[in-house]
PDB file of C-alpha atoms in Angstrom:
ATOM      1  CA  MET E 745       0.000   0.000   0.000  1.00  0.00           C
ATOM      2  CA  ASN E 746       2.853   2.384   0.847  1.00  0.00           C
ATOM      3  CA  PHE E 747       4.253   1.711  -2.642  1.00  0.00           C
ATOM      4  CA  VAL E 748       0.966   2.421  -4.445  1.00  0.00           C
ATOM      5  CA  LEU E 749      -0.054   5.554  -2.512  1.00  0.00           C
ATOM      6  CA  PRO E 750       2.571   7.936  -4.010  1.00  0.00           C
ATOM      7  CA  TYR E 751       1.483   6.970  -7.550  1.00  0.00           C
ATOM      8  CA  PHE E 752      -2.142   7.515  -6.604  1.00  0.00           C
ATOM      9  CA  LYS E 753      -1.165  10.925  -5.249  1.00  0.00           C
ATOM     10  CA  LEU E 754       0.727  11.627  -8.475  1.00  0.00           C
ATOM     11  CA  LEU E 755      -2.556  11.238 -10.376  1.00  0.00           C
ATOM     12  CA  ARG E 756      -4.267  13.858  -8.161  1.00  0.00           C
ATOM     13  CA  PRO E 757      -7.390  11.863  -7.244  1.00  0.00           C
ATOM     14  CA  LEU E 758      -9.640  14.899  -6.740  1.00  0.00           C
ATOM     15  CA  ASN E 759      -8.920  16.005 -10.315  1.00  0.00           C
ATOM     16  CA  LEU E 760      -9.719  12.482 -11.533  1.00  0.00           C
ATOM     17  CA  PHE E 761     -12.985  12.526  -9.603  1.00  0.00           C
ATOM     18  CA  LEU E 762     -14.026  15.918 -11.002  1.00  0.00           C
ATOM     19  CA  ALA E 763     -13.160  14.874 -14.557  1.00  0.00           C
ATOM     20  CA  SER E 764     -15.111  11.599 -14.390  1.00  0.00           C
ATOM     21  CA  LEU E 765     -17.988  13.371 -12.610  1.00  0.00           C
ATOM     22  CA  SER E 766     -18.146  15.883 -15.476  1.00  0.00           C
ATOM     23  CA  ILE E 767     -18.485  13.047 -17.977  1.00  0.00           C
ATOM     24  CA  PHE E 768     -21.112  11.176 -15.977  1.00  0.00           C
ATOM     25  CA  LEU E 769     -23.242  14.265 -15.299  1.00  0.00           C
ATOM     26  CA  GLY E 770     -22.761  15.375 -18.895  1.00  0.00           C
ATOM     27  CA  SER E 771     -24.162  12.047 -20.091  1.00  0.00           C
ATOM     28  CA  ALA E 772     -27.041  12.392 -17.609  1.00  0.00           C
ATOM     29  CA  ILE E 773     -27.842  15.889 -18.942  1.00  0.00           C
ATOM     30  CA  LEU E 774     -27.992  14.352 -22.433  1.00  0.00           C
ATOM     31  CA  GLY E 775     -30.178  11.486 -21.174  1.00  0.00           C
ATOM     32  CA  ALA E 776     -27.516   8.970 -22.174  1.00  0.00           C
ATOM     33  CA  TYR E 777     -26.154   7.792 -18.813  1.00  0.00           C
ATOM     34  CA  ASP E 778     -27.374   4.250 -19.533  1.00  0.00           C
ATOM     35  CA  GLU E 779     -25.467   3.963 -22.838  1.00  0.00           C
ATOM     36  CA  LEU E 780     -22.584   2.143 -21.194  1.00  0.00           C
ATOM     37  CA  ASP E 781     -20.898   1.135 -24.458  1.00  0.00           C
ATOM     38  CA  THR E 782     -20.106   4.845 -24.923  1.00  0.00           C
ATOM     39  CA  LEU E 783     -20.006   6.064 -21.323  1.00  0.00           C
ATOM     40  CA  VAL E 784     -17.386   3.566 -20.086  1.00  0.00           C
ATOM     41  CA  PRO E 785     -14.801   4.372 -22.819  1.00  0.00           C
ATOM     42  CA  LEU E 786     -15.491   8.091 -22.272  1.00  0.00           C
ATOM     43  CA  ILE E 787     -14.713   7.890 -18.569  1.00  0.00           C
ATOM     44  CA  CYS E 788     -11.650   5.723 -19.220  1.00  0.00           C
ATOM     45  CA  VAL E 789     -10.227   8.239 -21.710  1.00  0.00           C
ATOM     46  CA  VAL E 790     -10.772  11.151 -19.336  1.00  0.00           C
ATOM     47  CA  LEU E 791      -9.317   9.295 -16.333  1.00  0.00           C
ATOM     48  CA  PHE E 792      -6.231   8.093 -18.211  1.00  0.00           C
ATOM     49  CA  TYR E 793      -5.579  11.440 -19.920  1.00  0.00           C
ATOM     50  CA  THR E 794      -6.100  13.452 -16.720  1.00  0.00           C
ATOM     51  CA  GLY E 795      -3.767  11.160 -14.804  1.00  0.00           C
ATOM     52  CA  ALA E 796      -1.201  11.294 -17.606  1.00  0.00           C
ATOM     53  CA  ALA E 797      -1.282  15.101 -17.763  1.00  0.00           C
ATOM     54  CA  ASN E 798      -0.948  15.385 -13.976  1.00  0.00           C
ATOM     55  CA  SER E 799       1.992  12.971 -13.912  1.00  0.00           C
ATOM     56  CA  LEU E 800       3.681  14.822 -16.781  1.00  0.00           C
ATOM     57  CA  ASN E 801       3.083  18.117 -14.972  1.00  0.00           C
ATOM     58  CA  ASP E 802       4.846  16.805 -11.864  1.00  0.00           C
ATOM     59  CA  PHE E 803       7.754  15.620 -14.032  1.00  0.00           C
ATOM     60  CA  ILE E 804       8.111  19.013 -15.711  1.00  0.00           C
ATOM     61  CA  ASP E 805       7.517  21.037 -12.521  1.00  0.00           C
ATOM     62  CA  TYR E 806       9.900  19.066 -10.329  1.00  0.00           C
ATOM     63  CA  LYS E 807      12.085  22.056  -9.429  1.00  0.00           C
ATOM     64  CA  ILE E 808       9.094  24.365  -8.938  1.00  0.00           C
ATOM     65  CA  ASP E 809       7.436  21.843  -6.618  1.00  0.00           C
ATOM     66  CA  LEU E 810      10.600  21.714  -4.505  1.00  0.00           C
ATOM     67  CA  ILE E 811       9.632  25.251  -3.453  1.00  0.00           C
ATOM     68  CA  ASN E 812       5.834  25.386  -3.834  1.00  0.00           C
ATOM     69  CA  CYS E 813       4.790  21.777  -3.065  1.00  0.00           C
ATOM     70  CA  PRO E 814       7.666  19.872  -1.415  1.00  0.00           C
ATOM     71  CA  ASN E 815       5.300  17.099  -0.291  1.00  0.00           C
ATOM     72  CA  ARG E 816       4.398  16.086  -3.854  1.00  0.00           C
ATOM     73  CA  PRO E 817       5.574  12.535  -4.770  1.00  0.00           C
ATOM     74  CA  ILE E 818       8.657  13.553  -6.802  1.00  0.00           C
ATOM     75  CA  PRO E 819      10.140  16.283  -4.545  1.00  0.00           C
ATOM     76  CA  SER E 820       9.522  14.099  -1.490  1.00  0.00           C
ATOM     77  CA  GLY E 821      11.475  11.261  -3.120  1.00  0.00           C
ATOM     78  CA  ASP E 822       8.553   8.807  -3.171  1.00  0.00           C
ATOM     79  CA  VAL E 823       8.547   8.646  -7.002  1.00  0.00           C
ATOM     80  CA  SER E 824      11.514   9.238  -9.312  1.00  0.00           C
ATOM     81  CA  LYS E 825      11.320  11.733 -12.177  1.00  0.00           C
ATOM     82  CA  ASN E 826      11.901   9.097 -14.868  1.00  0.00           C
ATOM     83  CA  THR E 827       9.265   6.800 -13.383  1.00  0.00           C
ATOM     84  CA  ALA E 828       6.722   9.642 -13.423  1.00  0.00           C
ATOM     85  CA  LEU E 829       7.485  10.301 -17.105  1.00  0.00           C
ATOM     86  CA  ILE E 830       7.109   6.619 -18.047  1.00  0.00           C
ATOM     87  CA  PHE E 831       3.901   6.460 -16.011  1.00  0.00           C
ATOM     88  CA  SER E 832       2.559   9.468 -17.942  1.00  0.00           C
ATOM     89  CA  ILE E 833       3.391   7.927 -21.346  1.00  0.00           C
ATOM     90  CA  ILE E 834       1.704   4.639 -20.405  1.00  0.00           C
ATOM     91  CA  LEU E 835      -1.440   6.460 -19.268  1.00  0.00           C
ATOM     92  CA  PHE E 836      -1.591   8.502 -22.500  1.00  0.00           C
ATOM     93  CA  ILE E 837      -1.347   5.233 -24.482  1.00  0.00           C
ATOM     94  CA  PHE E 838      -4.115   3.587 -22.432  1.00  0.00           C
ATOM     95  CA  GLY E 839      -6.294   6.665 -22.863  1.00  0.00           C
ATOM     96  CA  SER E 840      -5.779   6.684 -26.627  1.00  0.00           C
ATOM     97  CA  ILE E 841      -6.622   2.981 -26.880  1.00  0.00           C
ATOM     98  CA  SER E 842      -9.778   3.576 -24.807  1.00  0.00           C
ATOM     99  CA  SER E 843     -11.003   6.079 -27.417  1.00  0.00           C
ATOM    100  CA  ILE E 844     -11.169   3.468 -30.214  1.00  0.00           C
ATOM    101  CA  PRO E 845     -14.880   2.538 -29.671  1.00  0.00           C
ATOM    102  CA  LEU E 846     -15.968   6.203 -29.688  1.00  0.00           C
ATOM    103  CA  ASP E 847     -17.456   8.308 -32.468  1.00  0.00           C
ATOM    104  CA  GLU E 848     -15.018   9.875 -34.958  1.00  0.00           C
ATOM    105  CA  LYS E 849     -15.671  13.425 -33.689  1.00  0.00           C
ATOM    106  CA  ALA E 850     -14.964  12.368 -30.111  1.00  0.00           C
ATOM    107  CA  ARG E 851     -11.708  10.692 -31.165  1.00  0.00           C
ATOM    108  CA  LEU E 852     -10.687  13.834 -33.029  1.00  0.00           C
ATOM    109  CA  ILE E 853     -11.221  15.925 -29.904  1.00  0.00           C
ATOM    110  CA  CYS E 854      -9.222  13.667 -27.594  1.00  0.00           C
ATOM    111  CA  LEU E 855      -6.468  12.514 -29.980  1.00  0.00           C
ATOM    112  CA  GLY E 856      -6.179  15.575 -32.208  1.00  0.00           C
ATOM    113  CA  ILE E 857      -6.838  18.413 -29.781  1.00  0.00           C
ATOM    114  CA  ALA E 858      -6.900  17.512 -26.063  1.00  0.00           C
ATOM    115  CA  MET E 859      -3.816  15.292 -25.841  1.00  0.00           C
ATOM    116  CA  PRO E 860      -1.578  17.575 -27.978  1.00  0.00           C
ATOM    117  CA  LEU E 861      -2.693  20.583 -25.905  1.00  0.00           C
ATOM    118  CA  MET E 862      -1.926  18.752 -22.651  1.00  0.00           C
ATOM    119  CA  ILE E 863       1.588  17.945 -23.853  1.00  0.00           C
ATOM    120  CA  LEU E 864       2.220  21.384 -25.376  1.00  0.00           C
ATOM    121  CA  TYR E 865       1.009  23.085 -22.210  1.00  0.00           C
ATOM    122  CA  ASN E 866       3.405  21.173 -19.992  1.00  0.00           C
ATOM    123  CA  LEU E 867       6.374  21.501 -22.363  1.00  0.00           C
ATOM    124  CA  LEU E 868       5.977  25.030 -23.754  1.00  0.00           C
ATOM    125  CA  LEU E 869       2.899  26.993 -22.711  1.00  0.00           C
ATOM    126  CA  LYS E 870       2.706  26.651 -18.924  1.00  0.00           C
ATOM    127  CA  GLY E 871       5.014  29.559 -18.180  1.00  0.00           C
ATOM    128  CA  LEU E 872       3.506  31.982 -20.714  1.00  0.00           C
ATOM    129  CA  PRO E 873       1.433  34.778 -19.168  1.00  0.00           C
ATOM    130  CA  LEU E 874      -2.322  34.194 -19.584  1.00  0.00           C
ATOM    131  CA  ILE E 875      -1.821  31.872 -22.597  1.00  0.00           C
ATOM    132  CA  GLY E 876      -1.074  28.922 -20.325  1.00  0.00           C
ATOM    133  CA  ASN E 877      -4.130  29.726 -18.196  1.00  0.00           C
ATOM    134  CA  VAL E 878      -6.386  29.897 -21.247  1.00  0.00           C
ATOM    135  CA  VAL E 879      -5.068  26.580 -22.567  1.00  0.00           C
ATOM    136  CA  VAL E 880      -5.831  24.795 -19.286  1.00  0.00           C
ATOM    137  CA  ALA E 881      -9.328  26.291 -19.248  1.00  0.00           C
ATOM    138  CA  LEU E 882      -9.842  25.082 -22.828  1.00  0.00           C
ATOM    139  CA  ILE E 883      -8.699  21.565 -21.974  1.00  0.00           C
ATOM    140  CA  ILE E 884     -11.003  21.316 -18.946  1.00  0.00           C
ATOM    141  CA  SER E 885     -14.020  22.779 -20.761  1.00  0.00           C
ATOM    142  CA  MET E 886     -13.357  20.438 -23.688  1.00  0.00           C
ATOM    143  CA  THR E 887     -14.417  17.565 -21.430  1.00  0.00           C
ATOM    144  CA  PHE E 888     -18.043  18.564 -21.950  1.00  0.00           C
ATOM    145  CA  LEU E 889     -17.639  18.931 -25.723  1.00  0.00           C
ATOM    146  CA  PHE E 890     -15.927  15.538 -25.797  1.00  0.00           C
ATOM    147  CA  CYS E 891     -18.907  14.035 -23.985  1.00  0.00           C
ATOM    148  CA  GLY E 892     -21.376  15.727 -26.335  1.00  0.00           C
ATOM    149  CA  ALA E 893     -19.483  14.583 -29.417  1.00  0.00           C
ATOM    150  CA  ALA E 894     -19.464  10.970 -28.225  1.00  0.00           C
ATOM    151  CA  PHE E 895     -23.258  10.998 -27.942  1.00  0.00           C
ATOM    152  CA  ASN E 896     -23.739  13.112 -31.113  1.00  0.00           C
ATOM    153  CA  LYS E 897     -25.198  15.985 -29.076  1.00  0.00           C
ATOM    154  CA  MET E 898     -22.304  18.444 -28.919  1.00  0.00           C
ATOM    155  CA  GLY E 899     -24.579  21.496 -29.163  1.00  0.00           C
ATOM    156  CA  ASP E 900     -26.175  20.683 -25.804  1.00  0.00           C
ATOM    157  CA  MET E 901     -22.760  20.816 -24.132  1.00  0.00           C
ATOM    158  CA  ILE E 902     -21.706  24.287 -25.342  1.00  0.00           C
ATOM    159  CA  VAL E 903     -23.153  26.137 -22.332  1.00  0.00           C
ATOM    160  CA  PRO E 904     -21.612  23.774 -19.723  1.00  0.00           C
ATOM    161  CA  ALA E 905     -18.291  24.054 -21.571  1.00  0.00           C
ATOM    162  CA  CYS E 906     -18.418  27.869 -21.457  1.00  0.00           C
ATOM    163  CA  LEU E 907     -19.253  27.898 -17.750  1.00  0.00           C
ATOM    164  CA  SER E 908     -16.410  25.462 -17.063  1.00  0.00           C
ATOM    165  CA  PHE E 909     -14.008  27.623 -19.075  1.00  0.00           C
ATOM    166  CA  GLY E 910     -14.772  30.754 -17.057  1.00  0.00           C
ATOM    167  CA  LEU E 911     -14.441  29.108 -13.641  1.00  0.00           C
ATOM    168  CA  THR E 912     -11.259  27.268 -14.624  1.00  0.00           C
ATOM    169  CA  LEU E 913      -9.622  30.403 -16.032  1.00  0.00           C
ATOM    170  CA  VAL E 914     -10.234  32.266 -12.768  1.00  0.00           C
ATOM    171  CA  ARG E 915      -8.869  29.376 -10.704  1.00  0.00           C
ATOM    172  CA  GLU E 916      -5.749  28.980 -12.874  1.00  0.00           C
ATOM    173  CA  ILE E 917      -4.819  32.651 -12.471  1.00  0.00           C
ATOM    174  CA  VAL E 918      -5.374  32.334  -8.714  1.00  0.00           C
ATOM    175  CA  LYS E 919      -3.046  29.307  -8.678  1.00  0.00           C
ATOM    176  CA  ASP E 920      -0.372  31.350 -10.466  1.00  0.00           C
ATOM    177  CA  LEU E 921      -0.631  33.917  -7.685  1.00  0.00           C
ATOM    178  CA  ALA E 922      -0.242  31.163  -5.102  1.00  0.00           C
ATOM    179  CA  ASP E 923       2.801  29.682  -6.886  1.00  0.00           C
ATOM    180  CA  ILE E 924       4.582  32.951  -7.656  1.00  0.00           C
ATOM    181  CA  ASP E 925       7.629  32.283  -5.428  1.00  0.00           C
ATOM    182  CA  GLY E 926       8.533  28.955  -7.015  1.00  0.00           C
ATOM    183  CA  ASP E 927       7.742  30.174 -10.530  1.00  0.00           C
ATOM    184  CA  LYS E 928       9.875  33.296 -10.087  1.00  0.00           C
ATOM    185  CA  ALA E 929      12.808  31.315  -8.703  1.00  0.00           C
ATOM    186  CA  LEU E 930      12.923  29.242 -11.895  1.00  0.00           C
ATOM    187  CA  GLY E 931      12.489  32.105 -14.335  1.00  0.00           C
ATOM    188  CA  MET E 932       8.874  31.403 -15.300  1.00  0.00           C
ATOM    189  CA  LYS E 933       6.861  34.164 -16.978  1.00  0.00           C
ATOM    190  CA  THR E 934       3.428  33.678 -15.471  1.00  0.00           C
ATOM    191  CA  LEU E 935       0.944  36.553 -15.354  1.00  0.00           C
ATOM    192  CA  PRO E 936       1.678  37.730 -11.768  1.00  0.00           C
ATOM    193  CA  ILE E 937       5.425  37.742 -12.483  1.00  0.00           C
ATOM    194  CA  VAL E 938       5.088  39.705 -15.730  1.00  0.00           C
ATOM    195  CA  ILE E 939       2.495  42.327 -14.717  1.00  0.00           C
ATOM    196  CA  GLY E 940       2.770  42.183 -10.919  1.00  0.00           C
ATOM    197  CA  ILE E 941       0.468  40.919  -8.180  1.00  0.00           C
ATOM    198  CA  LYS E 942      -1.701  44.043  -7.917  1.00  0.00           C
ATOM    199  CA  THR E 943      -2.367  44.278 -11.658  1.00  0.00           C
ATOM    200  CA  THR E 944      -3.048  40.542 -11.802  1.00  0.00           C
ATOM    201  CA  ILE E 945      -5.620  40.889  -9.020  1.00  0.00           C
ATOM    202  CA  ARG E 946      -7.337  43.719 -10.917  1.00  0.00           C
ATOM    203  CA  LEU E 947      -7.484  41.579 -14.056  1.00  0.00           C
ATOM    204  CA  LEU E 948      -8.651  38.611 -11.989  1.00  0.00           C
ATOM    205  CA  ILE E 949     -11.503  40.656 -10.506  1.00  0.00           C
ATOM    206  CA  PHE E 950     -12.556  41.606 -14.047  1.00  0.00           C
ATOM    207  CA  PHE E 951     -12.647  37.903 -15.035  1.00  0.00           C
ATOM    208  CA  ILE E 952     -14.567  37.077 -11.850  1.00  0.00           C
ATOM    209  CA  ILE E 953     -17.197  39.699 -12.668  1.00  0.00           C
ATOM    210  CA  CYS E 954     -17.517  38.397 -16.243  1.00  0.00           C
ATOM    211  CA  THR E 955     -17.796  34.816 -14.991  1.00  0.00           C
ATOM    212  CA  SER E 956     -20.337  35.757 -12.313  1.00  0.00           C
ATOM    213  CA  ILE E 957     -22.540  37.398 -14.916  1.00  0.00           C
ATOM    214  CA  GLY E 958     -22.000  34.660 -17.496  1.00  0.00           C
ATOM    215  CA  ILE E 959     -22.999  31.754 -15.261  1.00  0.00           C
ATOM    216  CA  PHE E 960     -26.351  33.409 -14.504  1.00  0.00           C
ATOM    217  CA  ILE E 961     -27.291  34.096 -18.136  1.00  0.00           C
ATOM    218  CA  PRO E 962     -28.568  30.516 -18.783  1.00  0.00           C
ATOM    219  CA  PHE E 963     -30.831  30.836 -15.732  1.00  0.00           C
ATOM    220  CA  LEU E 964     -32.143  34.260 -16.765  1.00  0.00           C
ATOM    221  CA  TYR E 965     -32.984  32.924 -20.234  1.00  0.00           C
ATOM    222  CA  GLY E 966     -34.794  29.918 -18.768  1.00  0.00           C
ATOM    223  CA  LEU E 967     -32.298  27.376 -20.032  1.00  0.00           C
ATOM    224  CA  TYR E 968     -31.923  25.922 -16.518  1.00  0.00           C
ATOM    225  CA  ASN E 969     -34.437  25.772 -13.665  1.00  0.00           C
ATOM    226  CA  SER E 970     -34.542  27.628 -10.328  1.00  0.00           C
ATOM    227  CA  LEU E 971     -32.497  24.924  -8.579  1.00  0.00           C
ATOM    228  CA  TYR E 972     -29.589  25.845 -10.862  1.00  0.00           C
ATOM    229  CA  GLY E 973     -29.919  29.473  -9.810  1.00  0.00           C
ATOM    230  CA  ILE E 974     -29.959  28.621  -6.102  1.00  0.00           C
ATOM    231  CA  MET E 975     -26.951  26.273  -6.318  1.00  0.00           C
ATOM    232  CA  ILE E 976     -24.975  28.702  -8.459  1.00  0.00           C
ATOM    233  CA  PHE E 977     -25.681  31.590  -6.102  1.00  0.00           C
ATOM    234  CA  PHE E 978     -24.619  29.804  -2.923  1.00  0.00           C
ATOM    235  CA  GLY E 979     -22.005  27.433  -4.366  1.00  0.00           C
ATOM    236  CA  VAL E 980     -20.323  29.634  -6.969  1.00  0.00           C
ATOM    237  CA  GLU E 981     -21.298  33.303  -6.738  1.00  0.00           C
ATOM    238  CA  ILE E 982     -20.657  33.616  -2.990  1.00  0.00           C
ATOM    239  CA  PRO E 983     -17.237  31.864  -3.157  1.00  0.00           C
ATOM    240  CA  LEU E 984     -16.290  34.121  -6.085  1.00  0.00           C
ATOM    241  CA  GLY E 985     -17.329  37.122  -3.986  1.00  0.00           C
ATOM    242  CA  VAL E 986     -15.338  35.867  -0.980  1.00  0.00           C
ATOM    243  CA  THR E 987     -12.316  35.342  -3.236  1.00  0.00           C
ATOM    244  CA  THR E 988     -12.594  38.883  -4.565  1.00  0.00           C
ATOM    245  CA  VAL E 989     -12.855  40.441  -1.091  1.00  0.00           C
ATOM    246  CA  ASN E 990      -9.945  38.402   0.290  1.00  0.00           C
ATOM    247  CA  LEU E 991      -7.681  39.302  -2.631  1.00  0.00           C
ATOM    248  CA  ILE E 992      -8.524  42.994  -2.228  1.00  0.00           C
ATOM    249  CA  VAL E 993      -8.149  43.076   1.571  1.00  0.00           C
ATOM    250  CA  LYS E 994      -5.165  40.686   1.801  1.00  0.00           C
ATOM    251  CA  PRO E 995      -3.485  40.598  -1.632  1.00  0.00           C
ATOM    252  CA  GLY E 996      -0.946  37.873  -0.935  1.00  0.00           C
ATOM    253  CA  ILE E 997       0.086  34.282  -1.565  1.00  0.00           C
ATOM    254  CA  GLN E 998      -1.882  32.802   1.349  1.00  0.00           C
ATOM    255  CA  SER E 999      -5.121  34.421   0.158  1.00  0.00           C
ATOM    256  CA  ALA E1000      -4.490  32.988  -3.300  1.00  0.00           C
ATOM    257  CA  LYS E1001      -3.881  29.490  -1.882  1.00  0.00           C
ATOM    258  CA  ASN E1002      -7.127  29.631   0.097  1.00  0.00           C
ATOM    259  CA  ALA E1003      -8.994  30.903  -2.946  1.00  0.00           C
ATOM    260  CA  ALA E1004      -7.659  28.068  -5.137  1.00  0.00           C
ATOM    261  CA  LYS E1005      -9.060  25.481  -2.722  1.00  0.00           C
ATOM    262  CA  LEU E1006     -12.390  27.307  -2.473  1.00  0.00           C
ATOM    263  CA  LEU E1007     -12.750  27.581  -6.251  1.00  0.00           C
ATOM    264  CA  LYS E1008     -12.128  23.856  -6.721  1.00  0.00           C
ATOM    265  CA  PHE E1009     -15.138  23.289  -4.459  1.00  0.00           C
ATOM    266  CA  SER E1010     -17.126  25.820  -6.505  1.00  0.00           C
ATOM    267  CA  THR E1011     -16.293  23.992  -9.728  1.00  0.00           C
ATOM    268  CA  MET E1012     -17.762  20.799  -8.298  1.00  0.00           C
ATOM    269  CA  ILE E1013     -20.926  22.630  -7.212  1.00  0.00           C
ATOM    270  CA  GLY E1014     -21.172  24.195 -10.669  1.00  0.00           C
ATOM    271  CA  ILE E1015     -21.121  20.758 -12.314  1.00  0.00           C
ATOM    272  CA  PHE E1016     -23.933  19.533 -10.051  1.00  0.00           C
ATOM    273  CA  ALA E1017     -25.873  22.764 -10.625  1.00  0.00           C
ATOM    274  CA  ILE E1018     -25.874  22.209 -14.376  1.00  0.00           C
ATOM    275  CA  PHE E1019     -27.154  18.655 -13.888  1.00  0.00           C
ATOM    276  CA  PHE E1020     -29.934  19.565 -11.443  1.00  0.00           C
ATOM    277  CA  GLY E1021     -30.757  22.618 -13.529  1.00  0.00           C
ATOM    278  CA  THR E1022     -31.841  20.401 -16.419  1.00  0.00           C
ATOM    279  CA  LEU E1023     -34.285  18.316 -14.339  1.00  0.00           C
ATOM    280  CA  ASN E1024     -37.977  18.870 -14.971  1.00  0.00           C
TER     281      ASN E1024
END
């Protein structure tokens, strides 16, 4: 068990849970949760690819994690760098094989777009100001489009994908604020390093306002029911407001770390809100 646990930690189990939950609830929104011949390969692809990307990220960010996250499996010495890389490659292969039974559009999304973006992000784009954040938000939001494509109902997943993009973009910028010390020490060019913490917070507040307005538009237009509005207000809008106030009052690394954890919770609530919002 002590041997397996570091590898499980390398995969970031909460991220795996959120990714698979997105697929399952996406299929439920489309009324296709019982189509197991499509749902099972979908979940397998997302689990394998998410685990592979996380493992590759830890391999690439080894030196950064020595400062920001010394308890991660590689900096702590529980997993070697080369083992993490091999683990990532194996998971990408398993994920690609899992996509074989899926529709051609779904395979195009995962093999032609998602996987290349995951690799490019970790190798080249992670340290670029804002671009890296946008790429991560695209990858996460693509989960819903991937689900829609597999069931030939991609249009129904556009709104969930947009909501996911906005929340993820905000959280990724917050994480850059939290990781600024390690990123700066290794010469990274993330947004807070390039434009400064105060300017980043101003830009972040602008994105929070846009996201707060955007996630309520489907409710105002009657696309989702009142339960969606209630869950979004208490589970997403209030945490976004708390994040904004904390960053204004205490604009520092600790506030950013607390906000990153809070926004991960909000993302989960947002996924459930979309599902319950479609119930009659």
